[in-house]
PDB file of C-alpha atoms and ligand atoms in Angstrom:
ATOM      1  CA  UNK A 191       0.000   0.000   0.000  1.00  0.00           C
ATOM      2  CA  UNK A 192       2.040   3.132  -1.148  1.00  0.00           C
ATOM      3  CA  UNK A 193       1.480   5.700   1.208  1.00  0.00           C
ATOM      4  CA  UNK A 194       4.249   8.477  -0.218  1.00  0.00           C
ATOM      5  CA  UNK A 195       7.368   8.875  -2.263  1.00  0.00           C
ATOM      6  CA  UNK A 196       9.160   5.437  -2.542  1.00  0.00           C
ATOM      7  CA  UNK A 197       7.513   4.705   1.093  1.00  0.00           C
ATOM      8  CA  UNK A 198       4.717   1.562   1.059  1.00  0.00           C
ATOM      9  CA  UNK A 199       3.151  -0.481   3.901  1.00  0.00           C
ATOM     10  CA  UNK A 200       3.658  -3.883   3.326  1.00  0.00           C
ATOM     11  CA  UNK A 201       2.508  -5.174   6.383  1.00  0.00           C
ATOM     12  CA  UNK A 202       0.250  -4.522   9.360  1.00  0.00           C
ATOM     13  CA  UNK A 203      -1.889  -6.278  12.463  1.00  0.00           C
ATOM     14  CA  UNK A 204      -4.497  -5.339  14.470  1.00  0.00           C
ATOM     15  CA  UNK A 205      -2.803  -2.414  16.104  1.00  0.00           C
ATOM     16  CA  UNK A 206      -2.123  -0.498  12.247  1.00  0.00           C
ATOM     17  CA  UNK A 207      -4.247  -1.662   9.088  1.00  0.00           C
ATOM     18  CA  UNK A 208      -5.036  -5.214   9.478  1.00  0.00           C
ATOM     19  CA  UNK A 209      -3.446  -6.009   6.104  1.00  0.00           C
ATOM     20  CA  UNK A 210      -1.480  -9.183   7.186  1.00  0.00           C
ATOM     21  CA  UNK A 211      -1.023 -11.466  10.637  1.00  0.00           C
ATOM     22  CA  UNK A 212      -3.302  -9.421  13.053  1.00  0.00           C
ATOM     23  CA  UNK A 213       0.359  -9.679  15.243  1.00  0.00           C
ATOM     24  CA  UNK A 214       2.663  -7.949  12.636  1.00  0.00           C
ATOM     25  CA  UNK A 215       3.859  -4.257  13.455  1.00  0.00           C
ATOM     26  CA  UNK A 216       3.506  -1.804  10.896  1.00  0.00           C
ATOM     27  CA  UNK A 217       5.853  -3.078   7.933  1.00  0.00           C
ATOM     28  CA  UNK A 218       7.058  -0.397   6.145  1.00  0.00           C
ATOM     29  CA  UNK A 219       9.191  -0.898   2.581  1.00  0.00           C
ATOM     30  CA  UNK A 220      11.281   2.061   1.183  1.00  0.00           C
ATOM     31  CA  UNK A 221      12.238   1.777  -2.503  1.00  0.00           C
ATOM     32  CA  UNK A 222      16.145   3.093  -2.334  1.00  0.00           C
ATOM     33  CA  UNK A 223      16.446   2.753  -5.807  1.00  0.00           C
ATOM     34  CA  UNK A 224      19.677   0.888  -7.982  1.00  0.00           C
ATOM     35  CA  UNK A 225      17.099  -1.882  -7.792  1.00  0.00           C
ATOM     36  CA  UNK A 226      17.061  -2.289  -3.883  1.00  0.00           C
ATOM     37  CA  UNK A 227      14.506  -2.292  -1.592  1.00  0.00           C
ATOM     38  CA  UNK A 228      14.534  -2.450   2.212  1.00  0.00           C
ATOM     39  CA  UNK A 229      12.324  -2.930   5.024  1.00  0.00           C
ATOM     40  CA  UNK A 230      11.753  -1.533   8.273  1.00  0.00           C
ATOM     41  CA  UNK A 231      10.900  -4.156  10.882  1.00  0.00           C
ATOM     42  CA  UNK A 232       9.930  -7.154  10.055  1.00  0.00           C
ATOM     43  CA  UNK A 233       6.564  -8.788  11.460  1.00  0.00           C
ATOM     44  CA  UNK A 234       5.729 -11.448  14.045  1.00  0.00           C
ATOM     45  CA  UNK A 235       7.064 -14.158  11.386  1.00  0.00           C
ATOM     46  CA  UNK A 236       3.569 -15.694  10.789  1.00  0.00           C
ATOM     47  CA  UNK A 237       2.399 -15.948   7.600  1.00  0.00           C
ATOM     48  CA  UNK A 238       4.888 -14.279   6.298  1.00  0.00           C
ATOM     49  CA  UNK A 239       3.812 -14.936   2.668  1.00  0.00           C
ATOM     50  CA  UNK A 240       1.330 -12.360   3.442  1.00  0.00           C
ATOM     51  CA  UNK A 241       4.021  -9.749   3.524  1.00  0.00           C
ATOM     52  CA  UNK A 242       5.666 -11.048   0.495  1.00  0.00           C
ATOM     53  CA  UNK A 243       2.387 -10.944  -1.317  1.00  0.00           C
ATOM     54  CA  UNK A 244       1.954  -7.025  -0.409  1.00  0.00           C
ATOM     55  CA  UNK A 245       5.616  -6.837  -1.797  1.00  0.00           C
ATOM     56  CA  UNK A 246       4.358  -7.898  -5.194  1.00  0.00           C
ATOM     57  CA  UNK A 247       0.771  -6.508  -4.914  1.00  0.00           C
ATOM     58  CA  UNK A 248       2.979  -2.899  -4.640  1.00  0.00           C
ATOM     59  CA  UNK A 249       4.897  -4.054  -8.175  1.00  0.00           C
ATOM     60  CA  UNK A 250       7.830  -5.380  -6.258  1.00  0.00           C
ATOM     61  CA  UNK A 251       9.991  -8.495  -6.236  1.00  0.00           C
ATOM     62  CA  UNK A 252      10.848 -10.192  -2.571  1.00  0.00           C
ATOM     63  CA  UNK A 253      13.721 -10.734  -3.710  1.00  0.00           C
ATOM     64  CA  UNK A 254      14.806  -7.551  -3.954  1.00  0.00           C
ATOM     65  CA  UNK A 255      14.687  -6.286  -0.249  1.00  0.00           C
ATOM     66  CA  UNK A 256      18.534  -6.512   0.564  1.00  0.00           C
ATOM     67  CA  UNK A 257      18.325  -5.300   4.055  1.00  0.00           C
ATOM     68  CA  UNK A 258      16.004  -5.230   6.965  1.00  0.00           C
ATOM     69  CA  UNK A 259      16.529  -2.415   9.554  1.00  0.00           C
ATOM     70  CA  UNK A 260      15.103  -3.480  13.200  1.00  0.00           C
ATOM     71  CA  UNK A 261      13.460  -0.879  15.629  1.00  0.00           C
ATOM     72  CA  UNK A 262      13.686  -3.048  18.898  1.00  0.00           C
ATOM     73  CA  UNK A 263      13.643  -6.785  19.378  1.00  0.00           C
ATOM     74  CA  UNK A 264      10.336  -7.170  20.604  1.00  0.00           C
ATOM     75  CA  UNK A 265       9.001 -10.041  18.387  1.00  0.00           C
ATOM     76  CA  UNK A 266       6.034  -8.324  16.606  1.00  0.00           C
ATOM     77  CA  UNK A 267       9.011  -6.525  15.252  1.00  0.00           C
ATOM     78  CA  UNK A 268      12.073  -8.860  15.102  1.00  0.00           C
ATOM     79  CA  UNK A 269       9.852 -12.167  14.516  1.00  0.00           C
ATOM     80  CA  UNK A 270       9.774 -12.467  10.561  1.00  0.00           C
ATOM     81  CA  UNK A 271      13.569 -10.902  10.062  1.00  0.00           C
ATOM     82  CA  UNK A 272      14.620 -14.726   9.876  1.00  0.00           C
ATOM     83  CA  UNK A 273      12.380 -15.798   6.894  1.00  0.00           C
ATOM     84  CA  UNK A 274      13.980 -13.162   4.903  1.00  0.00           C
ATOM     85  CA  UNK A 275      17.609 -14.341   6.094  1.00  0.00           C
ATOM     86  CA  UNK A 276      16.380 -17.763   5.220  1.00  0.00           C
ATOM     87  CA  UNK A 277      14.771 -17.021   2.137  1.00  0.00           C
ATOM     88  CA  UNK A 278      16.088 -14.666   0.530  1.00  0.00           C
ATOM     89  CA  UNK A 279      20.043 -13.893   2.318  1.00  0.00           C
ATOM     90  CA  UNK A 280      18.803 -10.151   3.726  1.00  0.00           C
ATOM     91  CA  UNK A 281      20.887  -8.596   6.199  1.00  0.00           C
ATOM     92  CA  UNK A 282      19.170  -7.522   8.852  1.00  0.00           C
ATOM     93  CA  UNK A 283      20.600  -4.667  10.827  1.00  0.00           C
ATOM     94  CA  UNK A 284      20.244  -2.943  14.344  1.00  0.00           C
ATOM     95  CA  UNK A 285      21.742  -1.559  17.322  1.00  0.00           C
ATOM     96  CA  UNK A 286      23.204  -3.119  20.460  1.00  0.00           C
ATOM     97  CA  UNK A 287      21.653  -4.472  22.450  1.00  0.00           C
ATOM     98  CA  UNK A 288      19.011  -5.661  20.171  1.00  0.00           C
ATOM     99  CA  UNK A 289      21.139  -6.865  17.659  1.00  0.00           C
ATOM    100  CA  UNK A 290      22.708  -9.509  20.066  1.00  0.00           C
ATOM    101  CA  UNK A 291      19.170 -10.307  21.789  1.00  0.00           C
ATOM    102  CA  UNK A 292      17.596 -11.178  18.403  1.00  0.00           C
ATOM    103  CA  UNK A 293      20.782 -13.383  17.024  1.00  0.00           C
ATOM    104  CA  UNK A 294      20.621 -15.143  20.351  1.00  0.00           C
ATOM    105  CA  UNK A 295      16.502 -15.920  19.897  1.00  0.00           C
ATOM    106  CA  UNK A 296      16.760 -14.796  23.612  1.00  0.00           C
ATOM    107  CA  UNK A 297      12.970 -15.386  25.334  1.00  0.00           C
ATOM    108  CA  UNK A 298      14.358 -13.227  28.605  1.00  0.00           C
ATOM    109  CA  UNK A 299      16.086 -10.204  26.753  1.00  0.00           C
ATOM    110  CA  UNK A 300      12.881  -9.756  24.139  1.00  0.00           C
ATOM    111  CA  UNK A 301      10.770  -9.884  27.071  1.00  0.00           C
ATOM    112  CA  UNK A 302       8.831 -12.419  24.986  1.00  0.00           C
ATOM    113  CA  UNK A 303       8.475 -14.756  28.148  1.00  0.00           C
ATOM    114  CA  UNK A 304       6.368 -12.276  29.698  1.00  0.00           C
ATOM    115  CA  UNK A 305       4.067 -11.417  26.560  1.00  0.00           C
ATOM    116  CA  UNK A 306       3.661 -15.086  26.168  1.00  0.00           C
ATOM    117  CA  UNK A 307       2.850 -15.580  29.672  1.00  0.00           C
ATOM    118  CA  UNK A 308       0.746 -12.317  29.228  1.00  0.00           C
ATOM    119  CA  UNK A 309      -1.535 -14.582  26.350  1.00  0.00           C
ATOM    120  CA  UNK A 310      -0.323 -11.795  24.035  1.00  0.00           C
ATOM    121  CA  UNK A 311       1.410 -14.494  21.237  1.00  0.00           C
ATOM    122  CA  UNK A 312       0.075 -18.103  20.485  1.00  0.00           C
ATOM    123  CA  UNK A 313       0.996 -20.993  22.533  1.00  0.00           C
ATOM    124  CA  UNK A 314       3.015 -22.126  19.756  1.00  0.00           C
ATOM    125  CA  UNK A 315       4.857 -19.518  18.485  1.00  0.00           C
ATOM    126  CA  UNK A 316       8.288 -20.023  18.288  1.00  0.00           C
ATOM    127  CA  UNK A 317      11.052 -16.897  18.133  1.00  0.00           C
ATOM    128  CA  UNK A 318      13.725 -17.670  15.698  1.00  0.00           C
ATOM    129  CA  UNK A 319      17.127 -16.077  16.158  1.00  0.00           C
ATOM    130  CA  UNK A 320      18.967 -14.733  12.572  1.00  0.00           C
ATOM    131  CA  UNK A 321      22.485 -12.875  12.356  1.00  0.00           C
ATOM    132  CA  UNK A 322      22.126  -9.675  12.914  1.00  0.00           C
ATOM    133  CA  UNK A 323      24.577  -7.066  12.213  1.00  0.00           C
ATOM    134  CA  UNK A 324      25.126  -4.150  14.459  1.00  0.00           C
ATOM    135  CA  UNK A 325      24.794  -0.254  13.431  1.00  0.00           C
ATOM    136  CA  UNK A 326      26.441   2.400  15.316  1.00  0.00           C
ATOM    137  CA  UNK A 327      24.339   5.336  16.394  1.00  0.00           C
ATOM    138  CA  UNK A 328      24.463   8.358  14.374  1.00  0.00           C
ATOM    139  CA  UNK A 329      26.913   6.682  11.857  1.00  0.00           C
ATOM    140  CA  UNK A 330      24.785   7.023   8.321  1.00  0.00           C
ATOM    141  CA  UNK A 331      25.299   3.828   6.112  1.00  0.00           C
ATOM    142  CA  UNK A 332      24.327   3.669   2.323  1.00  0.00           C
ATOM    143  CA  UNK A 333      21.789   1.253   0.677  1.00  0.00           C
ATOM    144  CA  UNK A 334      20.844   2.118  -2.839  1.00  0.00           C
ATOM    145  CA  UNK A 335      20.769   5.895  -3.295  1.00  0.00           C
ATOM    146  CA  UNK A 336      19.277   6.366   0.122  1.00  0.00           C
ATOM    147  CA  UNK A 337      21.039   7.194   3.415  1.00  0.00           C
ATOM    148  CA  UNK A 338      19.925   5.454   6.710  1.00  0.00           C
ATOM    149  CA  UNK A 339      20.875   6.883   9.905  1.00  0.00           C
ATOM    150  CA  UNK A 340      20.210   4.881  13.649  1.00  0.00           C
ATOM    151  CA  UNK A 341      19.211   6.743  16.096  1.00  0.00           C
ATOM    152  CA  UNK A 342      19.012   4.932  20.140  1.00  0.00           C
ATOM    153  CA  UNK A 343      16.191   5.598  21.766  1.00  0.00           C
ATOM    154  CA  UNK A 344      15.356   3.743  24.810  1.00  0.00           C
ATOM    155  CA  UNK A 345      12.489   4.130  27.022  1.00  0.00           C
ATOM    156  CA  UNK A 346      10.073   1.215  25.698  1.00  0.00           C
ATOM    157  CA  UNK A 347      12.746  -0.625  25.809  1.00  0.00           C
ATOM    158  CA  UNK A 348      16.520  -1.119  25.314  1.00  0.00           C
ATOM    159  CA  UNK A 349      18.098  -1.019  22.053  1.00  0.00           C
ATOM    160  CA  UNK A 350      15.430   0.840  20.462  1.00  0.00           C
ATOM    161  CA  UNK A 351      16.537   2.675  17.088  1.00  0.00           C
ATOM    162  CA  UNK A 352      14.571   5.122  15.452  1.00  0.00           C
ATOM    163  CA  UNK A 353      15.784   5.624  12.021  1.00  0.00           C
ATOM    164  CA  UNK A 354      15.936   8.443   9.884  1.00  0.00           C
ATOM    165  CA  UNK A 355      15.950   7.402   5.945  1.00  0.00           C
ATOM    166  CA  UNK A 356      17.232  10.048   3.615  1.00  0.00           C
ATOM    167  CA  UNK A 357      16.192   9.917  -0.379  1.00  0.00           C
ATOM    168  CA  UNK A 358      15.580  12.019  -3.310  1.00  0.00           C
ATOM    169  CA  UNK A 359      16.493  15.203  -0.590  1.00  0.00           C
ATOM    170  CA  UNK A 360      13.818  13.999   1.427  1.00  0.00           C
ATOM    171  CA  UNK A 361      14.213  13.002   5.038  1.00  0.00           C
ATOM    172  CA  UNK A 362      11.618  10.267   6.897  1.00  0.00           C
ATOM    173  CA  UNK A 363      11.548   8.953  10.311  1.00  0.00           C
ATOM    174  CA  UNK A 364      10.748   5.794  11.338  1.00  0.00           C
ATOM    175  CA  UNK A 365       9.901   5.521  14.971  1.00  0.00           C
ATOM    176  CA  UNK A 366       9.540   2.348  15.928  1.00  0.00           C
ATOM    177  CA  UNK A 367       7.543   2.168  19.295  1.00  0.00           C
ATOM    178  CA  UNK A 368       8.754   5.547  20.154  1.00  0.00           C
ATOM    179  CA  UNK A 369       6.024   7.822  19.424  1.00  0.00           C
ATOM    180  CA  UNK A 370       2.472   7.144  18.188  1.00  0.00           C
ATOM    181  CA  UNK A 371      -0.296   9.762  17.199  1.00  0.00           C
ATOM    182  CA  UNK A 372      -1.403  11.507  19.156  1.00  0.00           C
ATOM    183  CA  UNK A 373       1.353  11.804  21.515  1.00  0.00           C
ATOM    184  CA  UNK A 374       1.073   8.671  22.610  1.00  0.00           C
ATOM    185  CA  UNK A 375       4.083   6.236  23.920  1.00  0.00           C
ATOM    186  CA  UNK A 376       4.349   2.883  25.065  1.00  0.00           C
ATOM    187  CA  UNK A 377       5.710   2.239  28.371  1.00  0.00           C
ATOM    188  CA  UNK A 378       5.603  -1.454  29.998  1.00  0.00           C
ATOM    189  CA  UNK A 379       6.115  -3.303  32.507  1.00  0.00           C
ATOM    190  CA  UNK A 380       9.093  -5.289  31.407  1.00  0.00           C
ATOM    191  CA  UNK A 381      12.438  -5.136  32.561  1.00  0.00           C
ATOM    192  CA  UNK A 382      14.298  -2.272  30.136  1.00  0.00           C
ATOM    193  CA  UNK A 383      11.380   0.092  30.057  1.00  0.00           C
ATOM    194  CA  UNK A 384      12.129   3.291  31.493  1.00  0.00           C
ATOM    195  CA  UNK A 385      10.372   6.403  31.673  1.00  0.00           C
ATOM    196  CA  UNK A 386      13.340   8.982  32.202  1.00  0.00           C
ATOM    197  CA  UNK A 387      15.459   7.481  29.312  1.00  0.00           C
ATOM    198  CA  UNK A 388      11.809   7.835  27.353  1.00  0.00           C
ATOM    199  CA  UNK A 389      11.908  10.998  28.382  1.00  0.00           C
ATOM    200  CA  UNK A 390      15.508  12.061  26.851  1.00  0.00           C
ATOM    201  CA  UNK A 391      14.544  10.090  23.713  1.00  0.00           C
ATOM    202  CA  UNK A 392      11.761  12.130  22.730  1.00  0.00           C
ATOM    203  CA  UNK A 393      13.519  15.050  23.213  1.00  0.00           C
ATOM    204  CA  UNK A 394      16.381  13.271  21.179  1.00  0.00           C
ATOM    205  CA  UNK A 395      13.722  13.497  18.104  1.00  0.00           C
ATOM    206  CA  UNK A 396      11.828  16.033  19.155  1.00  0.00           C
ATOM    207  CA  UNK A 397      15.015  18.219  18.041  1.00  0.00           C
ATOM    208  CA  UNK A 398      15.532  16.999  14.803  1.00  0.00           C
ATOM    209  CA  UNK A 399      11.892  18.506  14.208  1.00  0.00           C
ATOM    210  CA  UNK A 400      10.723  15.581  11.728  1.00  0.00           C
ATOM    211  CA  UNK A 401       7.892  16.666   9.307  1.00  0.00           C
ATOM    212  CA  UNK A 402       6.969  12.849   8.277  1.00  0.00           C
ATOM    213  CA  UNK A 403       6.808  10.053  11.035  1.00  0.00           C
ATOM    214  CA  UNK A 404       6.202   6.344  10.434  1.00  0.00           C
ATOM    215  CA  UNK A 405       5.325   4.568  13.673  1.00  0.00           C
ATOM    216  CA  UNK A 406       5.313   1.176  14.241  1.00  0.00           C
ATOM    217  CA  UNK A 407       1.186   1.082  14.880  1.00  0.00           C
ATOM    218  CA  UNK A 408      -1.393   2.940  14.405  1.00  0.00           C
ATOM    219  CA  UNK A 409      -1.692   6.342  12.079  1.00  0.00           C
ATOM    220  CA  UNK A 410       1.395   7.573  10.187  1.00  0.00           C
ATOM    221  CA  UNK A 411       2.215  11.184   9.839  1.00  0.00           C
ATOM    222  CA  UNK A 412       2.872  12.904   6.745  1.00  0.00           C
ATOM    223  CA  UNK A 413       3.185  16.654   7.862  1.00  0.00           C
ATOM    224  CA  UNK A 414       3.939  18.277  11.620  1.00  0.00           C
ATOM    225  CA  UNK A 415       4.814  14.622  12.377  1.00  0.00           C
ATOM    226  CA  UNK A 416       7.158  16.882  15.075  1.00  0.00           C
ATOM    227  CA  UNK A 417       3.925  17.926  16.715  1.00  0.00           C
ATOM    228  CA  UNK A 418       3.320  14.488  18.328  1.00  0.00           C
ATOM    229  CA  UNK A 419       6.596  15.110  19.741  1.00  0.00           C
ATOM    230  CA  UNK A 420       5.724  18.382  21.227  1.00  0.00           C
ATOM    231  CA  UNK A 421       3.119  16.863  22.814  1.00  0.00           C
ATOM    232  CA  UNK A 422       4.440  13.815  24.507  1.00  0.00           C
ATOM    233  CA  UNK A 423       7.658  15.933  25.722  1.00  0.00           C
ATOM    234  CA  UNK A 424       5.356  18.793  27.505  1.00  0.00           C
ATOM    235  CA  UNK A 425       3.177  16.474  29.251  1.00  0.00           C
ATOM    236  CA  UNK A 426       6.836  14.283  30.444  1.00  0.00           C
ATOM    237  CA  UNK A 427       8.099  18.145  31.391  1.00  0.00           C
ATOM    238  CA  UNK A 428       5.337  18.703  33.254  1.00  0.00           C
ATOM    239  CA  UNK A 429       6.352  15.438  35.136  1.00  0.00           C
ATOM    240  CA  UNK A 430       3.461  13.579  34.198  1.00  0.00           C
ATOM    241  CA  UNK A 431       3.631  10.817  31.837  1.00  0.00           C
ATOM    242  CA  UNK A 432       2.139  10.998  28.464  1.00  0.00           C
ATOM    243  CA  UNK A 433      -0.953   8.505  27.501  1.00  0.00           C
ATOM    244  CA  UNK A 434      -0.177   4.570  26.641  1.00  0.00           C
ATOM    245  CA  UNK A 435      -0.931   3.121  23.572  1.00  0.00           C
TER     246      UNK A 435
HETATM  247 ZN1  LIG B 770       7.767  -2.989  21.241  1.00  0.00          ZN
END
């Protein structure tokens, strides 16, 4: 579903579109050009054809997508970066700590032994680890003619990456579980949530001032995306703590 410039939705649960597995996060694909495609995030890793077959709905080949760029390692996120590994030899990138929680399939780190004991994910789902390389904050890297720049923003949980993508001399930001419309956030009860690192992320963004922002659920923004920012980062000034999810 092409929802700007180069920028599609390829797949989405319950919490965004309901286009694929009522589980996956927003999956966002950004044609870089030179024939490359990449993804941001990459499902729960159930029924994962039904991502592919967005892919191709959009005019795109699977096969394409040479790199997957992972927000956090929660597993409505991290879940389907191995079927691409698998399938079709993607790197899949992050920062630390995530990247070495999602090679090591780690239930503890993820926090996916609580959300399983929560009743959030199916009895049977498994989490399968993939190699995952590691980005360095702030340090740009090149795929196709775009530029993709990590940013770390904990708070919902550690190793969270925001990313701003840079094409055609236009910038996007991706925020993961950062930010959500309306100001909201997502704070939990897990072990690497914390609300004043939250706090010093969203000011993090809230500087760079983004005009387009591409959360992980719900609504994305295509103008005064920075105004969601504004919002959350009064109400945490005011000490209080901006509305969940
Ligand atoms: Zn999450």
């Amino acid at each position: 579903m092409k929802i700007a410039d180069n920028i599609y939705i390829v797949g989405s649960g319950d919490n965004g579109f309901g286009l694929t597995h009522y589980l996956d996060c927003t999956v966002y694909l950004v044609d870089v050009g030179n024939n490359q495609l990449i993804l941001i995030d990459a499902g729960i890793g159930l029924e994962t054809e039904r991502i592919l077959a967005e892919i191709q709905r959009d005019g795109f080949d699977p096969t394409h997508i040479s790199d997957i760029f992972l927000t956090h390692s929660h597993v409505d996120h991290a879940g389907g970066a191995h079927y691409f590994v698998q399938n079709f030899g993607t790197k899949v990138w992050a920062l630390e700590p995530t990247a070495k929680y999602v090679s090591a399939g780690s239930y503890q780190d993820t926090s996916f032994d609580r959300a399983a004991l929560a009743g959030i994910y199916p009895q049977n789902y498994q989490f399968y680890p993939c190699d995952v390389e590691t980005l360095i904050p702030e340090i740009p890297c090149h795929v196709g003619n775009a530029t993709i720049t990590a940013i770390a923003t904990p708070g919902h949980c550690s190793g969270h990456a925001c990313y701003l993508v840079e094409s055609n001399s236009q910038k996007h930001l991706f925020s993961g579980d950062l930010i959500f419309a309306k100001g909201k956030i997502a704070v939990q009860n897990l072990w690497d949530s914390s609300i004043p690192e939250y706090f010093e992320s969203i000011k993090t963004i809230a500087r760079m001032h983004p005009q387009s922002i591409f959360p992980s659920h719900g609504p994305f923004l295509l103008n005064r995306g920075y105004s969601i920012l504004e919002t959350a980062e009064r109400i945490f000034s005011m000490t209080d703590i901006p509305q969940n999810y």
